[in-house]
Amino acid sequence: MAQRITLTDIAEQAGVSTATVSRVLNGKSNVADETRRQVLAALDVLGYERPESVDNRSRGLVGLIVPELSNPIFPLFAQEIEQLLTPSGHTPVLCTQTPGGVSEDEYIEMLVERGVSGIVFVSGRHADTTGNVTRYLKLRSRGVPLVTINGNAPMIKAPGFTTDDRAAARMAVEHLANLGHRRIGFATGPTRMVPAVRKRAGYEDAMRACCPGEDLRIVESLYTYEGGATAGAALAEQGCTGIICGSDLMALGAIKGIQSTGRAVPTDISVIGYDDSPLLAMTHPPLTTVRQPVEAICRAAISTLLAAINGEKPVDAEMTFIPDLIVRGSTAMAPGIAALRGSAATPPGPQRDQVRARRSPMASRRWTMPAAPPSDHWPPGAPGSVSAYWETMPAPASSPLGTADSPATRIAGRARRDAAVPTTSGTESARMS
């Protein structure tokens, strides 16, 4: 015989008093909305059949299975999904996976036993090209609606929603190439995962287009701080002046790894992350990264899931979303091109007169026209003279520092970056102060 659920059980689950639970069950109005939602969620989780007097009763549970919460991008997804489910009356049940903890299969069984209305998978086994997909087929056969976020393996037949990882890697390479970098490395997670496969493909495509003839410098590690530190140090020793990482957590580790080799970011090596997790603008240096459109992805995923719960048949296809490049302080012009603090000689003649002392909004640095960089930093086919070399550098979209065709304008214009500059088309659009 099943054990009877008491008010004390519900109160402990909700983190409130038994008196508060009693008021909610009796439909009293003197309970805060947030507290009422906590009690309703506890009732759902415990399987309590609520009396008809309860207003706004939940329409059912929705499982949310995510990896470990140590990576700040996953709490961001969970929070957004919870906010989107609340207006529909569904109660999210957060299931987090940790090494040696409850597995995805075990969570699925627990949720199905609770009569879950649907399940959202974030970066789960569905993104593993070597994983077993029978779990998802069984869910579909049981009539449990599901959606996935962050990459579907080819054999998965379910509605999927993900960032365009190929485009993200291309944006990052193009940004570094526009700053004069050619030895650009890529630090990625396990390549059995779909997002890693796609980012690597985007990196390779962009390197062939932007830096033809350059070696592909790729280090596979883990999506952790420690994994990033290992990859960052390895790529620094390979002579990279720019490093693209598969996650923000890896990028922060890569900065530490680079510093352990005696190099500085971004003076010696520029670093780009991926995700745009919270608080990254407060790191030192503030991290340039590729932002995942979390809100748009979650909105589309939850809209599709709710439609499936209501009886509609969704299309078993994957929808991709274009990311944004957020330019902050961890990227700079390649060594030999940027002259920081007057460390490079300024060429004589009219060009020197065109560049006056200008200050970056991010730091008190004097930017001057540098001498021609070493030949291995020059774009393919660049002429031999300093003046002709700077003419090969791409000009910014707009600049108040001089005429649009001035080489000095191009250099100084690119030096003046904002603290965070989103781009929506894969090209930089720096705000000029």
Coordinates of C-alpha atoms in Angstrom, one line a residue:
M1 CA 0.0 0.0 0.0
A2 CA 1.4 3.4 -1.0
Q3 CA 2.4 5.7 1.8
R4 CA 0.1 8.6 2.4
I5 CA 1.5 12.0 1.7
T6 CA 1.1 14.5 4.6
L7 CA 1.2 18.3 4.8
T8 CA 4.6 18.0 6.4
D9 CA 6.0 16.1 3.3
I10 CA 4.7 18.8 1.0
A11 CA 6.0 21.6 3.2
E12 CA 9.5 20.1 3.3
Q13 CA 9.5 19.6 -0.5
A14 CA 8.4 23.2 -1.1
G15 CA 10.5 24.7 1.7
V16 CA 7.6 26.4 3.4
S17 CA 5.5 26.0 6.5
T18 CA 2.6 23.5 6.8
A19 CA 0.3 26.5 7.4
T20 CA 1.3 27.9 4.0
V21 CA 0.6 24.6 2.3
S22 CA -2.8 24.5 4.0
R23 CA -3.7 27.9 2.7
V24 CA -2.7 27.0 -0.8
L25 CA -4.7 23.7 -0.7
N26 CA -7.7 25.6 0.5
G27 CA -7.5 28.2 -2.2
K28 CA -6.8 31.1 0.1
S29 CA -5.7 34.4 -1.5
N30 CA -3.2 35.5 1.1
V31 CA -0.3 33.6 -0.4
A32 CA 2.4 35.2 -2.6
D33 CA 2.4 34.0 -6.2
E34 CA 6.0 32.7 -6.0
T35 CA 5.2 30.7 -2.8
R36 CA 2.1 29.3 -4.4
R37 CA 4.1 28.1 -7.4
Q38 CA 6.6 26.4 -5.0
V39 CA 3.8 24.5 -3.3
L40 CA 2.2 23.6 -6.6
A41 CA 5.5 22.3 -7.9
A42 CA 5.9 20.2 -4.7
L43 CA 2.5 18.7 -5.1
D44 CA 3.3 17.7 -8.7
V45 CA 6.7 16.2 -7.7
L46 CA 5.1 14.1 -4.9
G47 CA 2.3 13.0 -7.1
Y48 CA -0.4 14.6 -4.8
E49 CA -3.8 14.9 -6.3
R50 CA -4.9 18.3 -5.4
P51 CA -8.5 19.4 -4.5
E52 CA -10.6 21.3 -7.0
S53 CA -10.3 24.4 -4.8
V54 CA -6.7 24.9 -5.9
D55 CA -6.5 27.6 -8.6
N56 CA -4.0 27.6 -11.5
R57 CA -3.2 23.9 -11.0
S58 CA -0.3 22.6 -13.0
R59 CA -1.0 21.0 -16.3
G60 CA 1.7 18.5 -15.7
L61 CA 5.4 18.0 -15.2
V62 CA 8.0 18.7 -17.9
G63 CA 11.4 17.1 -17.4
L64 CA 14.5 19.1 -18.0
I65 CA 17.7 17.0 -18.3
V66 CA 20.9 19.0 -18.4
P67 CA 24.6 18.2 -17.8
E68 CA 26.5 19.4 -14.7
L69 CA 25.7 22.9 -13.6
S70 CA 29.3 23.9 -13.2
N71 CA 29.3 25.2 -16.7
P72 CA 27.4 28.5 -16.4
I73 CA 25.7 28.2 -19.8
F74 CA 23.5 25.3 -18.6
P75 CA 21.9 27.1 -15.7
L76 CA 21.2 29.9 -18.2
F77 CA 19.3 27.4 -20.4
A78 CA 17.5 25.9 -17.4
Q79 CA 16.4 29.4 -16.1
E80 CA 15.1 30.4 -19.5
I81 CA 13.1 27.2 -20.0
E82 CA 11.6 27.4 -16.5
Q83 CA 10.4 31.0 -17.2
L84 CA 8.9 29.9 -20.5
L85 CA 7.0 27.0 -19.0
T86 CA 5.5 28.9 -16.1
P87 CA 2.8 30.8 -18.1
S88 CA 1.6 27.5 -19.7
G89 CA 0.9 26.0 -16.2
H90 CA 3.5 23.3 -16.6
T91 CA 6.0 22.5 -13.8
P92 CA 9.6 21.9 -14.8
V93 CA 11.6 19.2 -13.0
L94 CA 15.3 19.8 -13.2
C95 CA 17.5 16.7 -13.6
T96 CA 21.3 17.3 -13.6
Q97 CA 23.9 14.7 -14.5
T98 CA 27.2 14.5 -12.7
P99 CA 30.0 11.9 -13.2
G100 CA 29.1 8.8 -11.2
G101 CA 25.6 10.2 -10.4
V102 CA 22.1 9.5 -11.9
S103 CA 22.3 8.6 -15.6
E104 CA 20.2 10.0 -18.3
D105 CA 18.4 6.7 -18.7
E106 CA 17.6 6.6 -15.0
Y107 CA 16.2 10.1 -15.1
I108 CA 14.0 9.2 -18.1
E109 CA 12.5 6.2 -16.2
M110 CA 11.9 8.3 -13.1
L111 CA 10.1 11.0 -15.2
V112 CA 8.0 8.5 -17.1
E113 CA 6.9 6.9 -13.8
R114 CA 5.8 10.3 -12.7
G115 CA 3.6 10.7 -15.7
V116 CA 5.7 13.5 -17.2
S117 CA 4.0 15.5 -20.0
G118 CA 7.2 16.0 -22.0
I119 CA 11.0 16.1 -21.7
V120 CA 13.6 18.7 -22.8
F121 CA 17.2 17.3 -23.3
V122 CA 20.0 19.9 -23.2
S123 CA 23.5 18.7 -24.5
G124 CA 22.6 15.1 -23.7
R125 CA 23.4 11.7 -25.3
H126 CA 21.4 12.9 -28.3
A127 CA 24.5 14.9 -29.3
D128 CA 26.9 12.0 -29.0
T129 CA 27.6 10.4 -32.3
T130 CA 28.7 7.2 -30.6
G131 CA 25.7 7.0 -28.2
N132 CA 22.8 4.6 -28.1
V133 CA 19.6 6.3 -29.4
T134 CA 17.1 3.6 -28.4
R135 CA 16.1 5.6 -25.3
Y136 CA 14.7 8.3 -27.5
L137 CA 12.9 5.8 -29.7
K138 CA 11.3 4.2 -26.6
L139 CA 10.1 7.6 -25.4
R140 CA 8.5 8.3 -28.8
S141 CA 6.8 4.8 -28.8
R142 CA 5.4 5.6 -25.3
G143 CA 3.9 8.8 -26.7
V144 CA 6.1 11.1 -24.6
P145 CA 6.9 14.4 -26.5
L146 CA 10.5 15.5 -26.5
V147 CA 12.8 18.2 -27.9
T148 CA 16.6 18.5 -27.9
I149 CA 18.9 21.5 -27.5
N150 CA 22.5 21.7 -28.7
G151 CA 23.0 19.2 -31.5
N152 CA 21.3 16.0 -32.8
A153 CA 23.4 13.1 -33.9
P154 CA 22.4 12.0 -37.5
M155 CA 20.4 9.0 -36.2
I156 CA 18.2 11.0 -33.9
K157 CA 14.6 11.6 -35.1
A158 CA 13.3 14.4 -32.9
P159 CA 12.8 18.2 -33.0
G160 CA 16.1 19.8 -32.4
F161 CA 17.2 23.4 -31.7
T162 CA 20.9 24.5 -31.7
T163 CA 23.3 27.3 -32.4
D164 CA 24.9 27.3 -35.8
D165 CA 28.3 26.0 -34.6
R166 CA 29.9 26.2 -38.0
A167 CA 29.0 29.9 -38.3
A168 CA 30.3 30.5 -34.8
A169 CA 33.7 29.1 -35.6
R170 CA 33.8 31.0 -38.9
M171 CA 33.0 34.3 -37.1
A172 CA 35.8 33.7 -34.6
V173 CA 38.4 32.9 -37.3
E174 CA 37.4 35.9 -39.4
H175 CA 37.6 38.2 -36.4
L176 CA 41.2 37.1 -35.7
A177 CA 42.2 37.2 -39.3
N178 CA 40.9 40.7 -39.6
L179 CA 43.2 41.6 -36.7
G180 CA 46.2 40.3 -38.6
H181 CA 46.4 36.8 -37.0
R182 CA 47.4 33.9 -39.2
R183 CA 48.6 31.2 -36.7
I184 CA 45.2 30.6 -35.3
G185 CA 44.7 27.5 -33.0
F186 CA 41.5 25.7 -32.0
A187 CA 40.9 24.2 -28.6
T188 CA 37.9 21.9 -28.7
G189 CA 36.1 19.3 -26.6
P190 CA 35.6 15.6 -27.5
T191 CA 35.0 15.3 -31.2
R192 CA 32.4 12.6 -30.8
M193 CA 30.0 15.3 -29.8
V194 CA 28.1 17.0 -32.6
P195 CA 28.8 20.6 -31.6
A196 CA 32.5 19.9 -31.5
V197 CA 32.4 18.3 -34.9
R198 CA 30.6 21.3 -36.4
K199 CA 32.8 23.9 -34.8
R200 CA 35.9 22.1 -36.1
A201 CA 34.4 22.0 -39.6
G202 CA 33.7 25.8 -39.4
Y203 CA 37.2 26.5 -38.1
E204 CA 38.8 24.5 -41.0
D205 CA 36.6 26.1 -43.6
A206 CA 37.4 29.6 -42.4
M207 CA 41.2 28.9 -42.1
R208 CA 41.3 27.7 -45.7
A209 CA 39.4 30.9 -46.8
C210 CA 41.2 33.5 -44.5
C211 CA 44.6 32.0 -44.0
P212 CA 45.4 29.7 -47.0
G213 CA 48.5 27.7 -46.5
E214 CA 48.5 27.9 -42.8
D215 CA 48.6 24.7 -40.7
L216 CA 45.5 23.7 -38.8
R217 CA 46.5 23.7 -35.1
I218 CA 43.8 21.7 -33.2
V219 CA 44.0 20.4 -29.6
E220 CA 41.2 18.1 -28.4
S221 CA 40.6 18.3 -24.6
L222 CA 37.7 18.5 -22.2
Y223 CA 35.0 21.3 -21.9
T224 CA 36.5 22.3 -18.5
Y225 CA 38.8 25.0 -17.1
E226 CA 41.5 22.4 -16.7
G227 CA 41.0 21.2 -20.2
G228 CA 41.3 24.7 -21.6
A229 CA 44.5 25.4 -19.6
T230 CA 46.1 22.3 -21.1
A231 CA 45.0 23.2 -24.6
G232 CA 45.9 26.8 -24.2
A233 CA 49.5 26.0 -23.1
A234 CA 49.9 23.5 -25.9
L235 CA 48.7 25.9 -28.6
A236 CA 50.9 28.7 -27.2
E237 CA 53.9 26.5 -27.5
Q238 CA 53.0 25.8 -31.2
G239 CA 53.4 29.5 -31.9
C240 CA 49.7 30.5 -32.1
T241 CA 48.9 34.2 -31.8
G242 CA 45.2 33.6 -31.7
I243 CA 43.2 30.7 -30.0
I244 CA 39.5 29.9 -30.4
C245 CA 38.0 27.8 -27.6
G246 CA 34.9 25.5 -27.7
S247 CA 33.4 27.1 -24.5
D248 CA 33.9 30.1 -22.2
L249 CA 35.1 27.8 -19.4
M250 CA 37.8 26.4 -21.7
A251 CA 38.7 30.0 -22.8
L252 CA 39.2 31.1 -19.2
G253 CA 41.4 28.0 -18.6
A254 CA 43.3 28.7 -21.9
I255 CA 44.2 32.2 -20.6
K256 CA 45.7 30.7 -17.5
G257 CA 47.5 28.1 -19.6
I258 CA 48.9 30.8 -21.9
Q259 CA 50.1 32.9 -18.9
S260 CA 51.9 29.8 -17.5
T261 CA 54.1 29.9 -20.6
G262 CA 55.1 33.5 -19.9
R263 CA 52.9 35.0 -22.5
A264 CA 50.1 37.6 -22.0
V265 CA 46.6 38.0 -23.3
P266 CA 45.9 39.8 -25.6
T267 CA 49.3 41.3 -26.1
D268 CA 50.9 38.1 -27.2
I269 CA 48.0 35.8 -27.9
S270 CA 44.3 36.6 -28.4
V271 CA 41.6 34.3 -27.0
I272 CA 38.0 33.8 -28.1
G273 CA 35.4 31.8 -26.1
Y274 CA 32.0 30.4 -26.9
D275 CA 28.6 30.8 -25.1
D276 CA 28.8 34.3 -23.6
S277 CA 28.2 33.0 -20.1
P278 CA 27.2 35.5 -17.3
L279 CA 29.9 37.6 -15.7
L280 CA 32.4 37.2 -18.6
A281 CA 32.5 41.0 -19.1
M282 CA 34.0 41.2 -15.5
T283 CA 36.9 38.8 -16.2
H284 CA 40.4 40.1 -16.7
P285 CA 40.7 40.7 -19.5
P286 CA 37.0 40.8 -20.5
L287 CA 36.5 37.7 -22.7
T288 CA 35.7 38.1 -26.4
T289 CA 33.3 35.3 -27.2
V290 CA 30.6 34.0 -29.5
R291 CA 27.2 34.4 -27.9
Q292 CA 24.6 31.6 -28.1
P293 CA 21.1 32.9 -28.7
V294 CA 19.8 31.1 -25.6
E295 CA 16.5 33.0 -25.4
A296 CA 15.5 32.3 -29.0
I297 CA 16.5 28.7 -28.9
C298 CA 14.5 28.0 -25.7
R299 CA 11.5 29.9 -27.0
A300 CA 11.4 27.8 -30.1
A301 CA 12.0 24.5 -28.2
I302 CA 9.3 25.1 -25.6
S303 CA 6.8 26.3 -28.2
T304 CA 7.3 23.1 -30.1
L305 CA 7.1 20.9 -27.0
L306 CA 3.9 22.5 -25.8
A307 CA 2.4 22.1 -29.2
A308 CA 3.3 18.4 -29.2
I309 CA 1.8 18.1 -25.7
N310 CA -1.4 19.5 -27.0
G311 CA -1.6 16.9 -29.7
E312 CA 0.2 18.6 -32.7
K313 CA 2.8 16.6 -34.6
P314 CA 6.1 18.5 -34.8
V315 CA 8.5 18.1 -37.6
D316 CA 11.5 15.9 -36.8
A317 CA 14.1 18.3 -38.0
E318 CA 16.8 20.5 -36.5
M319 CA 16.6 24.3 -36.4
T320 CA 19.8 26.3 -36.3
F321 CA 20.2 29.8 -34.9
I322 CA 22.8 32.4 -35.9
P323 CA 25.1 33.4 -33.0
D324 CA 26.6 36.9 -32.2
L325 CA 30.3 37.8 -31.9
I326 CA 30.8 39.8 -28.7
V327 CA 34.1 41.7 -28.9
R328 CA 35.8 42.5 -25.6
G329 CA 39.3 42.8 -24.3
S330 CA 40.8 39.4 -24.9
T331 CA 41.5 40.0 -28.6
A332 CA 43.8 42.5 -30.1
M333 CA 45.8 43.0 -33.3
A334 CA 48.5 40.4 -34.0
P335 CA 52.0 40.9 -32.5
G336 CA 54.0 42.9 -35.0
I337 CA 51.0 44.7 -36.3
A338 CA 49.9 46.5 -33.2
A339 CA 52.5 48.7 -31.5
L340 CA 51.6 49.0 -27.9
R341 CA 53.0 51.8 -25.7
G342 CA 55.3 53.0 -28.5
S343 CA 57.3 49.8 -28.6
A344 CA 57.5 49.8 -32.4
A345 CA 59.0 52.6 -34.5
T346 CA 56.7 54.8 -36.4
P347 CA 57.5 55.1 -40.1
P348 CA 58.5 58.6 -41.2
G349 CA 56.6 60.8 -43.7
P350 CA 53.0 61.7 -44.2
Q351 CA 51.6 58.5 -42.6
R352 CA 53.1 59.5 -39.3
D353 CA 51.4 62.8 -39.3
Q354 CA 48.0 61.2 -39.9
V355 CA 48.1 59.3 -36.7
R356 CA 47.8 61.4 -33.6
A357 CA 47.7 60.3 -30.0
R358 CA 44.4 58.5 -29.5
R359 CA 43.1 56.7 -26.4
S360 CA 41.1 53.4 -26.4
P361 CA 37.9 53.6 -24.3
M362 CA 39.1 50.4 -22.5
A363 CA 42.6 51.5 -21.5
S364 CA 45.0 54.4 -21.5
R365 CA 47.1 53.2 -24.4
R366 CA 48.7 55.3 -27.1
W367 CA 48.3 53.7 -30.5
T368 CA 50.7 54.7 -33.2
M369 CA 51.3 53.6 -36.7
P370 CA 53.7 50.6 -36.3
A371 CA 56.5 49.6 -38.6
A372 CA 55.9 46.8 -41.1
P373 CA 55.4 43.5 -39.2
P374 CA 57.5 40.4 -39.8
S375 CA 56.8 38.9 -43.2
D376 CA 55.1 35.8 -41.8
H377 CA 52.3 38.0 -40.5
W378 CA 51.7 39.6 -43.9
P379 CA 48.6 38.7 -45.9
P380 CA 49.3 36.6 -49.0
G381 CA 50.5 38.7 -51.9
A382 CA 51.1 41.8 -49.8
P383 CA 53.6 44.3 -51.4
G384 CA 57.0 45.0 -49.9
S385 CA 56.6 48.6 -48.8
V386 CA 55.1 49.7 -45.5
S387 CA 52.6 52.0 -47.2
A388 CA 51.5 49.4 -49.6
Y389 CA 51.3 46.8 -46.8
W390 CA 48.8 48.9 -44.8
E391 CA 46.7 49.3 -47.9
T392 CA 46.1 45.6 -47.8
M393 CA 44.5 45.8 -44.4
P394 CA 40.6 45.8 -44.5
A395 CA 39.0 49.0 -43.5
P396 CA 36.3 49.3 -40.8
A397 CA 32.7 50.0 -41.7
S398 CA 33.0 53.6 -40.4
S399 CA 35.5 55.8 -38.6
P400 CA 35.7 59.3 -37.3
L401 CA 39.5 59.3 -37.3
G402 CA 40.2 60.3 -40.8
T403 CA 39.2 59.6 -44.4
A404 CA 37.8 56.2 -45.2
D405 CA 40.7 55.3 -47.5
S406 CA 43.5 56.4 -45.1
P407 CA 45.7 53.6 -43.9
A408 CA 46.1 55.4 -40.6
T409 CA 42.3 55.5 -40.3
R410 CA 42.2 51.7 -40.8
I411 CA 44.7 50.9 -38.1
A412 CA 43.5 53.4 -35.5
G413 CA 39.9 52.6 -36.3
R414 CA 40.4 48.9 -35.6
A415 CA 42.3 49.7 -32.4
R416 CA 39.2 51.5 -30.9
R417 CA 37.0 48.7 -29.8
D418 CA 34.0 48.9 -27.5
A419 CA 33.8 46.7 -24.4
A420 CA 31.1 44.5 -26.0
V421 CA 30.1 44.7 -29.6
P422 CA 27.5 42.2 -30.8
T423 CA 27.3 41.4 -34.5
T424 CA 24.4 39.7 -36.2
S425 CA 25.7 39.0 -39.7
G426 CA 29.1 37.5 -38.9
T427 CA 30.9 40.8 -39.6
E428 CA 32.1 43.2 -36.9
S429 CA 30.4 46.5 -36.4
A430 CA 32.4 48.2 -33.7
R431 CA 30.9 51.3 -32.1
M432 CA 33.4 54.2 -32.4
S433 CA 33.7 56.7 -29.6

